[in-house]
Structure formats: structure tokens, C-alpha cells
Amino acid sequence: MSGYQSGLLVILCFNVIAAYAVYLPLAAGQLNLGVAGFMAVGAYGAAILTNEMGWPLVAAVPAGGLAAGLVALVVAVPILRTQGIYLALATFALGQVIAAIFLNLDIVGGAAGYPVAAYAGPGGVYALTGAVVAAVFLLSRTRFALYLTAIKSDPVVTDLMGIDVRGMQVAALTLGAVIAGLGGGLYGHHFSFVEAQHFNVALSIYTVLYVLLGGVQTVWGPLVGAVFFTVLPEVLRVGGGWRYVLFALLIIGFMALRPQGIVTAGSWRRRSPAPARVPASLPEAAE
Amino acid sequence: MIAQQLVNGLMLGAVYVLVAVSFTLTIGILNFLNFSIPGLFMAGGMVSFVLLRAGLHWSLAILGAVAAAVVVALAVERLSYRLSRAREAEVPLVSSLGFLVLLENLALVTVGSDQQAFPPLVPDFNLRLGGLVIGGAQLVSLVAALALVAGMSLVLTRTSLGRQIRSIAENRETAVILGIDVGRLVPCVFALSAAFTALGGVLFALNYLQVSPFMGEGVGFKGVAAMILGGMGSVWGAVAGGLLIGLTEVLSIGYLGADVVNVTVYGLLLAVLILRPQGLFGRPPAREKL
């Protein structure tokens, strides 16, 4: 594999991790526009642990993820008082505030950035990405994923069914933040440098963009979206300076023709026809 | 000194006011967070710059910029809003973001990524009141922004068009039943909001004498903050929010340093969202779709 290809693959991996960080809360109907903030927490957290505390990489990156999760848990309670567009903008504001705080923290270099001594090779990046994807796929087979879908479809009815809607929403946001923190922690160690300016609004918004482009009805959507978003601009290099113009036109066209995303629950079922299952908990009222 | 800072803050806020009003129009009336607005803002500054460079009179250049923004907004309405309104709520957001990428990169291809010097249209005079210094361009923008908002507010409250628009905001189905041609009216709202944004971009260029392909992002996102702060859907709330954000920004640059601007501005937004989600002047939210 050439340096260009492995470099591209690493970027794809980071995009996939970010995509699942956005996907989890979105599966419960919460639009997180501040995922870059959680990545920054993970990146700086893990970098401080290896640089200053001498932690090994395998402990520092998960600790960075947990730190991001902790931040999410603390802010989730007040933030989830808001709904819909208000929630999206609260996460947006939170992401901006977190990035701006790191930009002003002199112990991590402030605006000059923070060099990271420990190095994680491409192998580590692939391994973490595999682990994250496997974890989310496993999670998608549990009742937790069903609860999230139910909350997205109708929070009131889900509440009436006796499911702790607030608890599930907090869990989804926190888990997403943990994933974002893991990705951020590894990002800093792979590129040996962390700078607050990288974790900006554009990163958060583009992540949401390709997750929705891929589709959020199934767990495959974010993966497809991330591949599409990473590979297409490379393919469009033939267009020279016009490549992002073409790229934007493709996004607009895609969303106009296929607003539910590239991968949908329907397209999946058609390919592997399974008998429609009636959830066991429902009484057989249909007869 | 503090009085001078207040004046500067209000002048900067005037630009945010126009952007916040456009956001508030599409959100308050159509429930659509239109991410192409930062792109339209940039288009306002950029198209007027290109037309001025081509030797057009300033009035024609500004008119051309507004017309270009209106055309793009109508395309956004067609391709993002109308096609996907019935589907999942987040979809129009993505494709309006596609328009932002499109506009920024079109500008990048045509004029390059450097900042371009915008010709000074307002003669360089300073108004001195006591110890205060008010720049001519600043004064022109503040007055123009407030006049535009007042005009908008009059249109919304006094005219038949305004009543129709507000009835859509109130309840879309009822408006249709009452015989309002929603399909014709929605493009009007988009066009109005685009005109406001583009004029905001022109005023920004007039004030700072520069344009660049990415000038819309920072201002656009602060416009969103201003809109939330004032209360979504409230025109005068957007005015108050815009001025407040402008003041916060200038005062934090003046007393705390330029790097903390995002902490104070977005911290303020976060606090308002948590303590009073409907904003300072908004009505308590009904359940919103995105």
C-alpha cells in the first residue's frame, strides 16, 4: 500500500469513528452539532496523560474517551432539557466553547498547539476503528438500539411504554461522546500534534453531513456516508479546482433524489428478505 | 473608552442583526434551519465586489448581489426545502449545507482564497460626538440595518403579505384551508431572507473593506447565536440578540483578549439555551421539528 493510500485509509478511519459518534445520539433523534468539542476533550486528555503522566498509549486513549464521556454526562442533563433545534444549537454552542477553552489553555500550548510524544501507527488506528464499528454493530442488535429508534419515532409513546426516555437520551449522547473522545485521543497520537483549531464547527457539521448522507435508519449508513465523503473528493481530483464544486453539487443532488440517505432500512430488507417479526412484547391484537 | 466600545459593539451587532433576522424568518416561519445563509452572506459581499471590480455603479453592484442571493435562495427552496419537507426532519439541513459548500467553492474558484480589498464606497469621514468617534461606514450600516428591520417588521404586521406569512408560521394546514397559496408564499419568504442576508454581506464588506470566500462562516454562526438569544421567530428579538452578541464580542476583545471571544459569545448562548430556551423575547417553544 502506498503512503497516499494508507494516509487516505487513516483519514477514512477517523471519519468513520466520528460518524458513529454522531450516529448514536442521532439514532435517538438528537442532532449533535458539537462532536468536535468531545473529540478535543479526548485528544487533549489522552495527550496530557501520555506526555505529562507517562501513561502508556493503550490506557491513555480510552481514558481520553472516558473524559469526553464524563463531560457529555455532566452537560447532558441541562442540555437535554432542550429539544429539537434547541438541542442541536446547544451542542453547537458547547462544541464552540470547549474548543475555545482549549485554545486559551496555556498548559497545552494555547493557539500554538500541543506536540504529542507518543506515536500510534496506522495499525492502531485500524484496530480502534474495527473495535468501534464492531461495538456499534453489536449494540445495534440489543434492545438499547430499539429503544433509541422508538424515542426517535415518538418520545411520548416510548415514555408511555415505560421506557426511561431521558436516561436513554443521556446514554446515547454520552456513548457518542466516548466514541468521539476515543477518535480524538488517537488522532492526536497518530499525527503527533493537537491543535484546538482543528476541532472547529466545520468538523462537527461535516460529520453530521456525511452521517445523514449515508442514512441513519440502519447502522450501515454512517459507514457508507464516511466512505462516500472521504473517497469522493479524491476521485474528483480530476476536476482540479472545481472538485469541491462538483462535490457540493453531488451532495445537493443526492439529497434531492434520496433524502432518506444512501442506505435505508427498506433497501436493506429487499436485499435479504426476512420474515417480518412481530415484537414478542406486543399482545396479538391484530387477530 | 467604555462608551466607545459600546458604540463599536452596536455597529458590529448591526451586521449580525441582518443575518439573525434571515435565520429567524426561515426558522420561525418555515421551521427550517437554513445553513446556506452564511453562503448567501458571502455571496452578497463577493458578488458586489466582483461587479464593482467590473466597473459597475455601486447601486447596480448591490442590486446585482441581492438578485444573485435571491436566485440561489430560490434554488435552495426548490432543491432542499420543498423536496424533502415531508421526509426526515434533518434532511433539508444537510442539503442547504451542500449549498454553503457550493457557494464557498464557487467563490474560491472565481476569485481565489485570498482576502480581496473591497473599495471604500462610503467617504472616509468620522463623526465626533464628545469623545466618541463613529466611522461613516459604521453609521451607514447601523442606520441601514435598523431601517431594513423596521421595514420588515412593518411588512409583517401591516400588509396582507405579512399577514399571510404569519399565518403560515401559526399553522400551515389552517393557512392552506383558508385559501393561502403556500406554494407561492414560501419562495417569497426565502427571497426576503436572502435579500436581508446579502445586504448584511454588503454592509460587512463596506465596514471592513475586505471580502473572502469564507467570510460568511463566523458571522453566519454568530447570527444563529443572535437569533436564539433573541428568541426564534421574533424579528425584534433578533435585533436585540444581534446587538447583544456584537456588544459581547467587542467588550470581550477589549477587556479579555481576542481569543476568548468564542468562550464568551457561545458561553452566553449556552447559558441562555439552558436557562431560557425560548430566548429573551421568544414565546415558550412548542415541539419543534428540525
Coordinates of C-alpha atoms in Angstrom, one line a residue:
Chain A
M1 CA 0.0 0.0 0.0
S2 CA 1.4 3.4 -1.0
G3 CA 1.8 6.2 1.5
Y4 CA -1.1 8.0 -0.2
Q5 CA -3.4 5.0 0.1
S6 CA -2.6 4.3 3.8
G7 CA -2.9 8.0 4.6
L8 CA -6.3 8.1 3.0
L9 CA -7.3 5.0 4.8
V10 CA -6.3 6.5 8.2
I11 CA -8.4 9.6 7.4
L12 CA -11.3 7.4 6.5
C13 CA -10.9 5.6 9.8
F14 CA -11.1 8.8 11.8
N15 CA -14.1 9.8 9.8
V16 CA -15.8 6.5 10.5
I17 CA -15.2 6.9 14.2
A18 CA -16.6 10.4 14.2
A19 CA -19.6 9.2 12.1
Y20 CA -20.6 6.7 14.8
A21 CA -20.1 9.3 17.5
V22 CA -22.7 11.4 15.7
Y23 CA -24.9 8.4 14.8
L24 CA -25.6 7.1 18.3
P25 CA -27.4 10.2 19.6
L26 CA -28.9 10.8 16.1
A27 CA -30.5 7.3 16.3
A28 CA -32.4 8.7 19.3
G29 CA -33.3 11.8 17.3
Q30 CA -30.7 14.1 18.9
L31 CA -28.7 16.1 16.5
N32 CA -25.2 16.7 18.0
L33 CA -23.6 19.6 16.2
G34 CA -20.7 19.7 18.7
V35 CA -19.0 16.4 18.2
A36 CA -15.6 18.2 17.6
G37 CA -15.7 19.5 21.1
F38 CA -15.9 16.0 22.5
M39 CA -13.0 15.0 20.2
A40 CA -11.0 17.8 21.5
V41 CA -11.5 16.7 25.1
G42 CA -10.4 13.2 24.1
A43 CA -7.4 14.5 22.1
Y44 CA -6.1 16.8 24.8
G45 CA -7.0 14.4 27.6
A46 CA -5.1 11.5 26.1
A47 CA -2.1 13.7 25.1
I48 CA -1.7 15.1 28.6
L49 CA -1.8 11.6 30.1
T50 CA 1.0 10.3 27.8
N51 CA 3.1 13.5 27.8
E52 CA 2.9 14.6 31.4
M53 CA 1.9 11.5 33.3
G54 CA 3.8 8.9 31.4
W55 CA 0.7 6.7 30.8
P56 CA 1.0 4.0 28.1
L57 CA -0.9 4.7 24.9
V58 CA -3.4 1.8 25.4
A59 CA -4.5 3.3 28.7
A60 CA -4.4 7.0 27.7
V61 CA -6.6 6.8 24.6
P62 CA -9.5 5.0 26.5
A63 CA -9.1 7.5 29.3
G64 CA -9.5 10.3 26.8
G65 CA -12.7 8.7 25.6
L66 CA -13.9 8.4 29.2
A67 CA -13.1 12.0 29.9
A68 CA -15.1 13.1 26.8
G69 CA -17.9 10.8 28.1
L70 CA -17.7 12.4 31.5
V71 CA -18.0 15.9 30.0
A72 CA -21.0 14.7 28.0
L73 CA -22.6 13.2 31.1
V74 CA -22.2 16.4 33.1
V75 CA -23.7 18.6 30.3
A76 CA -26.3 16.2 29.1
V77 CA -28.6 16.8 32.0
P78 CA -29.0 20.5 31.5
I79 CA -28.7 20.3 27.7
L80 CA -31.3 17.7 27.2
R81 CA -33.8 20.0 28.8
T82 CA -33.9 21.4 25.3
Q83 CA -35.3 19.6 22.3
G84 CA -35.0 19.5 18.6
I85 CA -33.4 22.5 17.1
Y86 CA -32.6 24.0 20.5
L87 CA -30.7 20.8 21.5
A88 CA -28.8 20.9 18.2
L89 CA -27.8 24.5 18.8
A90 CA -26.9 23.9 22.5
T91 CA -24.5 21.1 21.4
F92 CA -23.2 23.5 18.7
A93 CA -22.5 26.2 21.3
L94 CA -21.0 23.6 23.6
G95 CA -18.6 22.4 20.9
Q96 CA -17.5 26.0 20.3
V97 CA -17.0 26.7 24.0
I98 CA -14.9 23.6 24.5
A99 CA -12.6 24.3 21.5
A100 CA -12.3 27.9 22.6
I101 CA -11.3 26.9 26.1
F102 CA -8.5 24.7 24.8
L103 CA -7.4 27.5 22.6
N104 CA -6.8 29.6 25.7
L105 CA -5.3 26.9 27.9
D106 CA -1.6 27.8 28.1
I107 CA -0.6 24.4 29.7
V108 CA -1.5 22.7 26.4
G109 CA 0.2 25.3 24.3
G110 CA -2.8 27.5 23.6
A111 CA -3.1 28.6 20.0
A112 CA 0.4 27.3 19.2
G113 CA -0.8 23.7 19.6
Y114 CA 0.4 20.8 21.6
P115 CA 3.0 18.3 20.4
V116 CA 2.4 14.7 21.4
A117 CA 5.5 12.5 22.0
A118 CA 3.9 9.0 21.9
Y119 CA 3.1 7.7 18.4
A120 CA 0.3 5.4 17.3
G121 CA 0.9 3.9 13.9
P122 CA -1.8 3.2 11.2
G123 CA -2.2 -0.3 12.7
G124 CA -3.5 1.1 15.9
V125 CA -5.9 3.4 14.0
Y126 CA -7.3 0.4 12.0
A127 CA -7.6 -1.6 15.2
L128 CA -9.6 1.1 17.1
T129 CA -11.8 1.7 14.1
G130 CA -12.6 -2.0 13.8
A131 CA -13.3 -2.1 17.6
V132 CA -15.7 0.9 17.4
V133 CA -17.5 -0.4 14.4
A134 CA -17.9 -3.9 15.9
A135 CA -19.1 -2.4 19.2
V136 CA -21.7 -0.2 17.4
F137 CA -22.9 -3.2 15.3
L138 CA -23.2 -5.3 18.4
L139 CA -25.1 -2.5 20.1
S140 CA -27.5 -2.3 17.2
R141 CA -28.6 -5.9 18.0
T142 CA -29.6 -5.0 21.5
R143 CA -32.8 -3.7 23.0
F144 CA -31.0 -0.4 23.6
A145 CA -30.9 0.3 19.9
L146 CA -34.6 -0.5 19.7
Y147 CA -35.3 2.0 22.5
L148 CA -33.3 4.6 20.6
T149 CA -35.3 4.1 17.5
A150 CA -38.5 4.2 19.5
I151 CA -37.5 7.5 21.1
K152 CA -36.7 8.9 17.7
S153 CA -40.0 7.8 16.2
D154 CA -42.2 9.1 19.1
P155 CA -40.8 10.0 22.5
V156 CA -44.2 10.4 24.1
V157 CA -45.4 6.9 23.2
T158 CA -42.0 5.5 24.2
D159 CA -42.4 7.2 27.6
L160 CA -45.9 5.7 27.9
M161 CA -44.4 2.2 27.2
G162 CA -42.4 2.6 30.4
I163 CA -39.0 3.3 28.9
D164 CA -36.8 5.9 30.6
V165 CA -36.6 8.3 27.7
R166 CA -34.4 10.8 29.5
G167 CA -32.0 8.1 30.7
M168 CA -31.7 6.6 27.2
Q169 CA -31.0 10.0 25.6
V170 CA -28.3 10.8 28.1
A171 CA -26.8 7.3 27.5
A172 CA -26.8 7.8 23.7
L173 CA -25.2 11.3 23.9
T174 CA -22.6 10.0 26.4
L175 CA -21.7 6.9 24.4
G176 CA -21.4 9.0 21.3
A177 CA -19.1 11.3 23.2
V178 CA -17.0 8.4 24.4
I179 CA -16.5 7.3 20.8
A180 CA -15.7 10.8 19.7
G181 CA -13.1 11.1 22.6
L182 CA -11.5 7.8 21.6
G183 CA -11.2 9.0 18.0
G184 CA -9.8 12.4 19.2
G185 CA -7.3 10.7 21.5
L186 CA -5.9 8.5 18.8
Y187 CA -6.0 11.4 16.3
G188 CA -3.5 13.4 18.4
H189 CA -1.2 10.4 18.8
H190 CA -1.2 9.5 15.2
F191 CA -0.5 13.0 13.9
S192 CA 1.8 13.7 16.9
F193 CA 0.1 17.1 17.3
V194 CA -3.1 18.5 18.7
E195 CA -4.4 22.0 17.9
A196 CA -7.7 23.4 19.1
Q197 CA -8.3 25.0 15.7
H198 CA -8.7 21.6 14.1
F199 CA -11.8 20.8 16.3
N200 CA -13.9 23.6 14.8
V201 CA -17.6 23.9 13.8
A202 CA -16.8 22.7 10.2
L203 CA -15.6 19.3 11.6
S204 CA -18.8 18.9 13.6
I205 CA -21.1 19.9 10.8
Y206 CA -19.4 17.9 8.1
T207 CA -19.6 14.8 10.3
V208 CA -23.3 15.3 10.6
L209 CA -23.5 15.9 6.9
Y210 CA -22.0 12.6 5.9
V211 CA -23.8 10.6 8.5
L212 CA -27.1 11.9 7.2
L213 CA -25.9 11.4 3.6
G214 CA -25.3 7.8 4.4
G215 CA -28.6 7.5 6.2
V216 CA -29.4 6.9 9.9
Q217 CA -32.1 4.2 9.5
T218 CA -29.5 1.4 9.7
V219 CA -26.1 1.0 11.4
W220 CA -24.5 0.8 7.9
G221 CA -25.4 4.3 6.9
P222 CA -22.7 6.2 8.8
L223 CA -20.1 3.8 7.4
V224 CA -21.2 4.3 3.8
G225 CA -21.5 8.0 4.4
A226 CA -18.0 8.3 5.7
V227 CA -16.6 6.3 2.8
F228 CA -18.5 8.4 0.3
F229 CA -17.4 11.6 1.9
T230 CA -13.7 10.6 2.2
V231 CA -13.2 8.9 -1.2
L232 CA -15.4 11.0 -3.5
P233 CA -13.3 14.2 -3.2
E234 CA -10.2 12.1 -4.0
V235 CA -12.0 10.7 -7.1
L236 CA -13.0 14.2 -8.1
R237 CA -9.4 15.4 -8.1
V238 CA -9.6 15.1 -11.9
G239 CA -11.8 18.1 -11.6
G240 CA -8.9 20.2 -10.3
G241 CA -10.0 23.4 -8.6
W242 CA -13.6 22.6 -9.3
R243 CA -13.7 19.4 -7.3
Y244 CA -15.4 20.7 -4.3
V245 CA -18.0 22.5 -6.5
L246 CA -18.7 19.1 -8.1
F247 CA -18.8 17.5 -4.7
A248 CA -21.3 20.1 -3.4
L249 CA -23.5 19.6 -6.5
L250 CA -23.4 15.8 -5.9
I251 CA -24.5 16.3 -2.2
I252 CA -27.4 18.5 -3.2
G253 CA -28.4 16.2 -6.0
F254 CA -28.2 13.1 -3.7
M255 CA -30.3 14.7 -1.0
A256 CA -32.9 15.8 -3.6
L257 CA -33.2 12.4 -5.1
R258 CA -32.7 10.3 -2.0
P259 CA -33.4 12.4 1.1
Q260 CA -33.5 9.4 3.5
G261 CA -29.8 8.7 2.9
I262 CA -27.9 6.3 0.7
V263 CA -28.6 3.2 2.9
T264 CA -32.2 2.8 4.2
A265 CA -33.9 0.1 6.2
G266 CA -36.1 -0.7 3.1
S267 CA -33.2 -1.1 0.7
W268 CA -31.6 -3.5 3.2
R269 CA -34.7 -5.6 3.7
R270 CA -35.2 -6.0 -0.1
R271 CA -31.7 -7.4 -0.4
S272 CA -32.1 -10.0 2.4
P273 CA -35.8 -10.8 2.7
A274 CA -36.5 -11.8 6.2
P275 CA -40.0 -12.7 7.6
A276 CA -41.5 -9.7 9.3
R277 CA -41.1 -10.3 13.0
V278 CA -43.8 -9.3 15.5
P279 CA -42.2 -8.0 18.7
A280 CA -42.8 -10.6 21.4
S281 CA -43.9 -8.0 23.9
L282 CA -47.0 -7.0 21.8
P283 CA -50.2 -8.8 22.5
E284 CA -51.8 -10.4 19.4
A285 CA -54.3 -7.7 19.0
A286 CA -54.1 -7.9 15.2
E287 CA -56.1 -11.0 15.1
Chain B
M1 CA -13.4 54.3 26.5
I2 CA -16.2 52.1 27.5
A3 CA -18.7 54.3 25.6
Q4 CA -16.5 53.9 22.5
Q5 CA -16.5 50.1 23.0
L6 CA -20.3 50.1 23.3
V7 CA -20.6 52.1 20.1
N8 CA -18.3 49.7 18.2
G9 CA -20.2 46.7 19.6
L10 CA -23.5 48.2 18.3
M11 CA -22.0 48.7 14.9
L12 CA -20.7 45.2 14.6
G13 CA -24.0 44.0 16.0
A14 CA -25.9 45.7 13.2
V15 CA -24.4 43.1 10.7
Y16 CA -25.4 40.2 13.0
V17 CA -28.9 41.7 13.2
L18 CA -29.5 41.3 9.5
V19 CA -28.2 37.7 9.5
A20 CA -30.2 36.8 12.6
V21 CA -33.4 38.2 11.0
S22 CA -32.9 36.0 8.0
F23 CA -32.4 32.9 10.2
T24 CA -35.4 33.9 12.2
L25 CA -37.6 34.2 9.1
T26 CA -36.8 30.7 7.8
I27 CA -36.9 29.1 11.3
G28 CA -39.8 31.0 12.7
I29 CA -42.0 30.7 9.7
L30 CA -40.8 27.6 7.9
N31 CA -39.1 25.7 10.8
F32 CA -36.1 25.2 8.6
L33 CA -32.5 25.9 9.9
N34 CA -31.1 27.2 6.6
F35 CA -27.4 26.5 6.6
S36 CA -27.0 28.2 3.2
I37 CA -27.4 31.6 4.8
P38 CA -23.6 32.0 5.6
G39 CA -23.1 31.3 1.9
L40 CA -25.6 33.9 0.9
F41 CA -23.9 36.4 3.2
M42 CA -20.6 35.7 1.5
A43 CA -22.3 35.9 -1.9
G44 CA -23.7 39.4 -1.0
G45 CA -20.2 40.7 -0.3
M46 CA -18.5 38.8 -3.1
V47 CA -20.9 39.5 -6.0
S48 CA -20.9 43.2 -5.2
F49 CA -17.1 43.1 -5.1
V50 CA -16.9 41.4 -8.5
L51 CA -19.4 43.7 -10.0
L52 CA -17.7 46.8 -8.6
R53 CA -14.4 45.5 -10.0
A54 CA -16.1 45.2 -13.3
G55 CA -16.7 48.9 -13.1
L56 CA -20.4 49.0 -12.3
H57 CA -22.0 51.7 -10.3
W58 CA -22.3 50.9 -6.6
S59 CA -26.1 50.8 -6.6
L60 CA -26.1 48.3 -9.5
A61 CA -23.5 46.2 -7.8
I62 CA -25.5 46.0 -4.6
L63 CA -28.7 45.3 -6.6
G64 CA -26.8 42.5 -8.5
A65 CA -25.6 41.0 -5.3
V66 CA -29.1 40.9 -3.8
A67 CA -30.5 39.5 -7.0
A68 CA -27.9 36.7 -7.1
A69 CA -28.6 35.8 -3.5
V70 CA -32.3 35.7 -4.2
V71 CA -31.8 33.4 -7.2
V72 CA -29.7 31.0 -5.0
A73 CA -32.2 31.1 -2.2
L74 CA -35.0 30.1 -4.7
A75 CA -32.8 27.2 -5.8
V76 CA -32.4 26.2 -2.1
E77 CA -36.2 26.4 -1.7
R78 CA -36.7 24.2 -4.7
L79 CA -34.0 21.6 -4.1
S80 CA -33.6 21.5 -0.4
Y81 CA -36.7 22.6 1.3
R82 CA -39.6 21.6 -1.0
L83 CA -38.3 18.2 -2.0
S84 CA -37.5 17.0 1.5
R85 CA -40.0 18.8 3.7
A86 CA -42.2 15.7 4.2
R87 CA -39.3 13.4 5.0
E88 CA -36.9 13.2 7.9
A89 CA -36.6 16.5 9.6
E90 CA -32.8 16.9 9.4
V91 CA -32.6 16.4 5.6
P92 CA -33.1 20.0 4.4
L93 CA -30.3 21.0 6.8
V94 CA -27.8 18.7 5.0
S95 CA -28.6 19.8 1.6
S96 CA -28.7 23.5 2.5
L97 CA -25.2 22.8 3.9
G98 CA -24.4 21.5 0.4
F99 CA -25.3 24.9 -1.0
L100 CA -22.9 26.5 1.5
V101 CA -20.0 24.3 0.3
L102 CA -21.0 25.1 -3.3
L103 CA -21.1 28.8 -2.9
E104 CA -17.8 29.0 -1.0
N105 CA -16.0 26.9 -3.5
L106 CA -17.5 28.8 -6.5
A107 CA -16.1 31.9 -4.9
L108 CA -12.8 30.2 -4.3
V109 CA -12.6 29.2 -8.0
T110 CA -13.5 32.6 -9.3
V111 CA -11.5 35.0 -7.0
G112 CA -9.1 32.7 -5.1
S113 CA -8.7 32.1 -1.4
D114 CA -7.0 35.5 -0.6
Q115 CA -8.8 38.3 1.0
Q116 CA -9.8 40.9 -1.5
A117 CA -9.8 44.6 -0.8
F118 CA -13.3 46.0 -1.1
P119 CA -13.4 49.6 -2.5
P120 CA -14.4 52.2 0.1
L121 CA -17.9 53.3 -1.1
V122 CA -18.7 55.5 1.9
P123 CA -16.4 58.6 2.0
D124 CA -14.0 58.3 4.9
F125 CA -15.4 60.7 7.4
N126 CA -15.7 60.4 11.2
L127 CA -18.5 61.7 13.3
R128 CA -17.2 63.1 16.6
L129 CA -19.7 63.3 19.5
G130 CA -18.0 64.4 22.7
G131 CA -15.2 61.8 23.0
L132 CA -16.8 59.3 20.7
V133 CA -15.6 58.5 17.2
I134 CA -18.1 57.0 14.8
G135 CA -17.0 55.9 11.4
G136 CA -19.1 56.9 8.4
A137 CA -19.4 53.3 7.1
Q138 CA -20.4 52.1 10.6
L139 CA -23.1 54.7 10.9
V140 CA -24.4 53.9 7.4
S141 CA -24.6 50.2 8.3
L142 CA -26.3 50.7 11.6
V143 CA -28.9 53.0 10.1
A144 CA -29.5 50.8 7.1
A145 CA -29.8 47.7 9.3
L146 CA -32.3 49.2 11.6
A147 CA -34.3 50.7 8.7
L148 CA -34.4 47.4 7.0
V149 CA -35.6 45.6 10.1
A150 CA -38.2 48.2 10.8
G151 CA -39.4 47.9 7.2
M152 CA -39.6 44.1 7.5
S153 CA -41.5 44.4 10.8
L154 CA -44.0 46.8 9.1
V155 CA -44.4 44.4 6.2
L156 CA -45.0 41.5 8.6
T157 CA -47.5 43.3 10.8
R158 CA -49.4 45.7 8.4
T159 CA -49.6 44.2 5.0
S160 CA -51.6 41.4 3.5
L161 CA -48.4 39.6 2.5
G162 CA -47.2 39.9 6.1
R163 CA -50.5 38.5 7.5
Q164 CA -50.3 35.6 5.1
I165 CA -46.7 34.8 6.1
R166 CA -47.6 35.0 9.8
S167 CA -50.5 32.6 9.2
I168 CA -48.2 30.0 7.8
A169 CA -46.0 30.4 10.9
E170 CA -49.0 30.0 13.1
N171 CA -50.4 26.8 11.4
R172 CA -49.6 25.7 8.0
E173 CA -52.7 23.4 7.4
T174 CA -55.1 26.1 8.6
A175 CA -53.4 28.6 6.3
V176 CA -54.0 26.3 3.4
I177 CA -57.6 25.7 4.3
L178 CA -58.1 29.5 4.5
G179 CA -57.0 29.7 0.9
I180 CA -53.5 31.0 1.3
D181 CA -51.2 30.0 -1.6
V182 CA -48.4 28.5 0.4
G183 CA -46.6 27.2 -2.6
R184 CA -46.2 30.8 -3.9
L185 CA -45.6 32.4 -0.5
V186 CA -42.8 30.2 0.7
P187 CA -40.4 31.3 -2.1
C188 CA -41.3 34.9 -1.0
V189 CA -40.0 34.1 2.5
F190 CA -36.9 32.6 1.1
A191 CA -36.3 35.6 -1.2
L192 CA -36.9 38.1 1.7
S193 CA -34.5 36.2 3.9
A194 CA -31.8 36.1 1.1
A195 CA -32.1 39.8 0.4
F196 CA -31.5 40.5 4.1
T197 CA -28.5 38.2 4.3
A198 CA -27.0 39.6 1.1
L199 CA -27.4 43.2 2.3
G200 CA -25.7 42.1 5.6
G201 CA -22.8 40.8 3.5
V202 CA -22.6 44.1 1.6
L203 CA -22.6 46.1 4.8
F204 CA -19.9 43.9 6.3
A205 CA -17.7 44.4 3.2
L206 CA -18.3 48.2 3.4
N207 CA -17.3 48.2 7.1
Y208 CA -14.2 46.0 7.0
L209 CA -13.2 46.8 3.4
Q210 CA -12.5 43.2 2.6
V211 CA -14.2 40.1 1.2
S212 CA -13.1 36.4 1.2
P213 CA -14.8 33.2 0.2
F214 CA -15.2 32.1 3.9
M215 CA -16.3 35.4 5.4
G216 CA -19.8 34.1 5.9
E217 CA -19.0 31.3 8.4
G218 CA -18.0 33.2 11.5
V219 CA -20.7 35.9 11.0
G220 CA -23.3 33.3 10.0
F221 CA -22.8 31.2 13.1
K222 CA -22.9 34.3 15.3
G223 CA -26.1 35.2 13.5
V224 CA -27.6 31.9 14.6
A225 CA -26.5 32.6 18.2
A226 CA -28.1 36.1 17.9
M227 CA -31.3 34.6 16.7
I228 CA -31.5 32.1 19.6
L229 CA -30.6 34.7 22.1
G230 CA -33.4 37.0 21.0
G231 CA -35.9 34.1 20.6
M232 CA -36.6 32.2 17.4
G233 CA -39.2 33.7 15.2
S234 CA -39.2 37.1 16.8
V235 CA -37.9 39.9 14.5
W236 CA -37.2 42.4 17.2
G237 CA -35.7 39.6 19.3
A238 CA -33.2 39.1 16.5
V239 CA -32.4 42.7 16.6
A240 CA -31.8 42.6 20.4
G241 CA -29.8 39.4 20.1
G242 CA -27.6 40.7 17.3
L243 CA -26.7 43.9 19.1
L244 CA -26.1 41.9 22.3
I245 CA -23.7 39.5 20.5
G246 CA -21.9 42.4 18.9
L247 CA -21.5 44.1 22.3
T248 CA -20.4 40.9 24.0
E249 CA -17.8 40.3 21.2
V250 CA -16.4 43.8 21.3
L251 CA -16.3 44.0 25.1
S252 CA -14.6 40.7 25.4
I253 CA -12.0 41.6 22.8
G254 CA -11.4 44.9 24.6
Y255 CA -11.1 43.6 28.1
L256 CA -10.3 39.9 28.0
G257 CA -8.4 39.4 24.7
A258 CA -9.4 38.3 21.2
D259 CA -9.0 34.5 21.9
V260 CA -11.8 34.3 24.4
V261 CA -14.5 35.7 22.1
N262 CA -15.8 32.2 21.4
V263 CA -15.9 31.4 25.1
T264 CA -18.0 34.4 26.0
V265 CA -20.3 34.5 22.9
Y266 CA -21.1 30.8 22.8
G267 CA -21.0 30.5 26.6
L268 CA -23.7 33.2 26.7
L269 CA -25.7 31.3 24.1
L270 CA -25.3 28.0 26.0
A271 CA -26.4 29.7 29.2
V272 CA -29.5 31.2 27.6
L273 CA -30.4 27.9 26.0
I274 CA -30.2 26.1 29.3
L275 CA -31.9 28.7 31.4
R276 CA -34.4 30.1 29.0
P277 CA -34.6 28.0 25.8
Q278 CA -37.2 30.2 24.2
G279 CA -34.7 33.1 24.2
L280 CA -35.0 36.5 25.7
F281 CA -38.1 37.6 23.7
G282 CA -39.5 34.4 22.3
R283 CA -42.6 32.5 23.2
P284 CA -42.2 29.2 25.0
P285 CA -41.4 26.6 22.4
A286 CA -43.9 24.2 21.0
R287 CA -42.4 20.9 20.0
E288 CA -40.0 21.8 17.1
K289 CA -39.1 19.7 14.2
L290 CA -35.7 20.4 12.7

